[in-house]
mmCIF file of C-alpha atoms in Angstrom:
data_model
loop_
_atom_site.group_PDB
_atom_site.id
_atom_site.type_symbol
_atom_site.label_atom_id
_atom_site.label_comp_id
_atom_site.label_asym_id
_atom_site.label_seq_id
_atom_site.Cartn_x
_atom_site.Cartn_y
_atom_site.Cartn_z
ATOM 1 C CA UNK X 1 -0.410 -0.235 -0.434
ATOM 2 C CA UNK X 2 0.766 3.731 -0.257
ATOM 3 C CA UNK X 3 0.814 7.157 -0.499
ATOM 4 C CA UNK X 4 0.458 9.223 -2.877
ATOM 5 C CA UNK X 5 0.842 13.380 -2.440
ATOM 6 C CA UNK X 6 -0.195 15.379 -5.086
ATOM 7 C CA UNK X 7 0.147 19.180 -5.873
ATOM 8 C CA UNK X 8 -1.338 20.541 -8.461
ATOM 9 C CA UNK X 9 -0.998 24.495 -9.498
ATOM 10 C CA UNK X 10 -1.719 26.161 -12.735
ATOM 11 C CA UNK X 11 0.595 27.064 -15.367
ATOM 12 C CA UNK X 12 2.920 30.214 -15.174
ATOM 13 C CA UNK X 13 1.081 31.255 -18.009
ATOM 14 C CA UNK X 14 -2.642 31.141 -16.798
ATOM 15 C CA UNK X 15 -3.112 34.703 -14.355
ATOM 16 C CA UNK X 16 -3.390 33.196 -10.989
ATOM 17 C CA UNK X 17 -6.526 35.658 -9.803
ATOM 18 C CA UNK X 18 -6.772 34.411 -5.912
ATOM 19 C CA UNK X 19 -2.816 33.866 -6.204
ATOM 20 C CA UNK X 20 -3.122 37.986 -6.411
ATOM 21 C CA UNK X 21 -6.124 38.477 -4.099
ATOM 22 C CA UNK X 22 -3.986 36.628 -1.293
ATOM 23 C CA UNK X 23 -0.947 38.186 -2.241
ATOM 24 C CA UNK X 24 -2.305 42.547 -1.847
ATOM 25 C CA UNK X 25 -3.840 40.917 0.988
ATOM 26 C CA UNK X 26 -0.350 39.778 2.288
ATOM 27 C CA UNK X 27 1.313 43.386 1.896
ATOM 28 C CA UNK X 28 -2.139 45.350 3.032
ATOM 29 C CA UNK X 29 -2.024 43.161 6.087
ATOM 30 C CA UNK X 30 2.291 45.458 6.152
ATOM 31 C CA UNK X 31 4.024 42.292 5.434
ATOM 32 C CA UNK X 32 6.998 43.245 2.850
ATOM 33 C CA UNK X 33 8.645 40.835 0.295
ATOM 34 C CA UNK X 34 6.288 38.724 -0.568
ATOM 35 C CA UNK X 35 5.800 37.846 -4.419
ATOM 36 C CA UNK X 36 4.594 35.997 -7.529
ATOM 37 C CA UNK X 37 1.908 33.736 -4.569
ATOM 38 C CA UNK X 38 0.914 30.504 -6.508
ATOM 39 C CA UNK X 39 -2.367 28.723 -4.929
ATOM 40 C CA UNK X 40 -2.863 25.642 -5.633
ATOM 41 C CA UNK X 41 -4.105 22.556 -4.786
ATOM 42 C CA UNK X 42 -2.786 19.106 -2.840
ATOM 43 C CA UNK X 43 -4.343 15.625 -2.615
ATOM 44 C CA UNK X 44 -3.971 12.793 -0.925
ATOM 45 C CA UNK X 45 -4.695 9.155 -1.901
ATOM 46 C CA UNK X 46 -4.038 5.900 -0.687
ATOM 47 C CA UNK X 47 -3.101 3.187 -3.462
ATOM 48 C CA UNK X 48 -3.706 -0.246 -3.360
ATOM 49 C CA UNK X 49 -0.833 -1.737 -5.709
ATOM 50 C CA UNK X 50 1.470 -4.345 -5.650
ATOM 51 C CA UNK X 51 5.038 -1.839 -5.937
ATOM 52 C CA UNK X 52 5.916 1.541 -6.414
ATOM 53 C CA UNK X 53 5.900 1.631 -9.927
ATOM 54 C CA UNK X 54 2.788 0.168 -10.164
ATOM 55 C CA UNK X 55 1.487 3.124 -7.633
ATOM 56 C CA UNK X 56 2.975 5.673 -10.039
ATOM 57 C CA UNK X 57 1.138 4.474 -12.881
ATOM 58 C CA UNK X 58 -2.296 4.771 -10.864
ATOM 59 C CA UNK X 59 -1.528 8.092 -9.852
ATOM 60 C CA UNK X 60 -0.232 9.445 -12.840
ATOM 61 C CA UNK X 61 -3.600 7.745 -14.839
ATOM 62 C CA UNK X 62 -5.790 9.400 -12.412
ATOM 63 C CA UNK X 63 -3.728 12.952 -12.651
ATOM 64 C CA UNK X 64 -4.151 13.057 -16.563
ATOM 65 C CA UNK X 65 -7.519 11.720 -16.448
ATOM 66 C CA UNK X 66 -9.146 12.964 -13.872
ATOM 67 C CA UNK X 67 -7.930 15.257 -11.310
ATOM 68 C CA UNK X 68 -5.426 17.804 -13.596
ATOM 69 C CA UNK X 69 -7.100 19.965 -16.509
ATOM 70 C CA UNK X 70 -3.346 19.370 -18.080
ATOM 71 C CA UNK X 71 -4.758 22.473 -20.356
ATOM 72 C CA UNK X 72 -4.892 24.438 -18.516
ATOM 73 C CA UNK X 73 -2.481 23.063 -15.000
ATOM 74 C CA UNK X 74 0.326 21.257 -13.912
ATOM 75 C CA UNK X 75 0.969 18.699 -11.907
ATOM 76 C CA UNK X 76 3.857 16.388 -9.611
ATOM 77 C CA UNK X 77 3.602 14.203 -6.916
ATOM 78 C CA UNK X 78 5.445 12.360 -5.054
ATOM 79 C CA UNK X 79 4.691 8.156 -3.716
ATOM 80 C CA UNK X 80 5.452 7.011 -0.717
ATOM 81 C CA UNK X 81 5.116 3.249 1.287
ATOM 82 C CA UNK X 82 2.435 2.999 3.576
#
């Protein structure tokens, strides 16, 4: 059994409106030196697989086919044995 931790973010070429709003809020609080705020999603899955390679394959397919909009979003993931 494996745990997959997936991070999904908008591609750098896509304007992150939510990130810009958070960045403005941070500056409004008087916190300086913060730039390029990007908001994303973190998803955790438990994958019942015999090998790490199989868990990676399942995770990759889930990301590509369902979890990420690959036109607008990038994703990365890590797989660890439970």
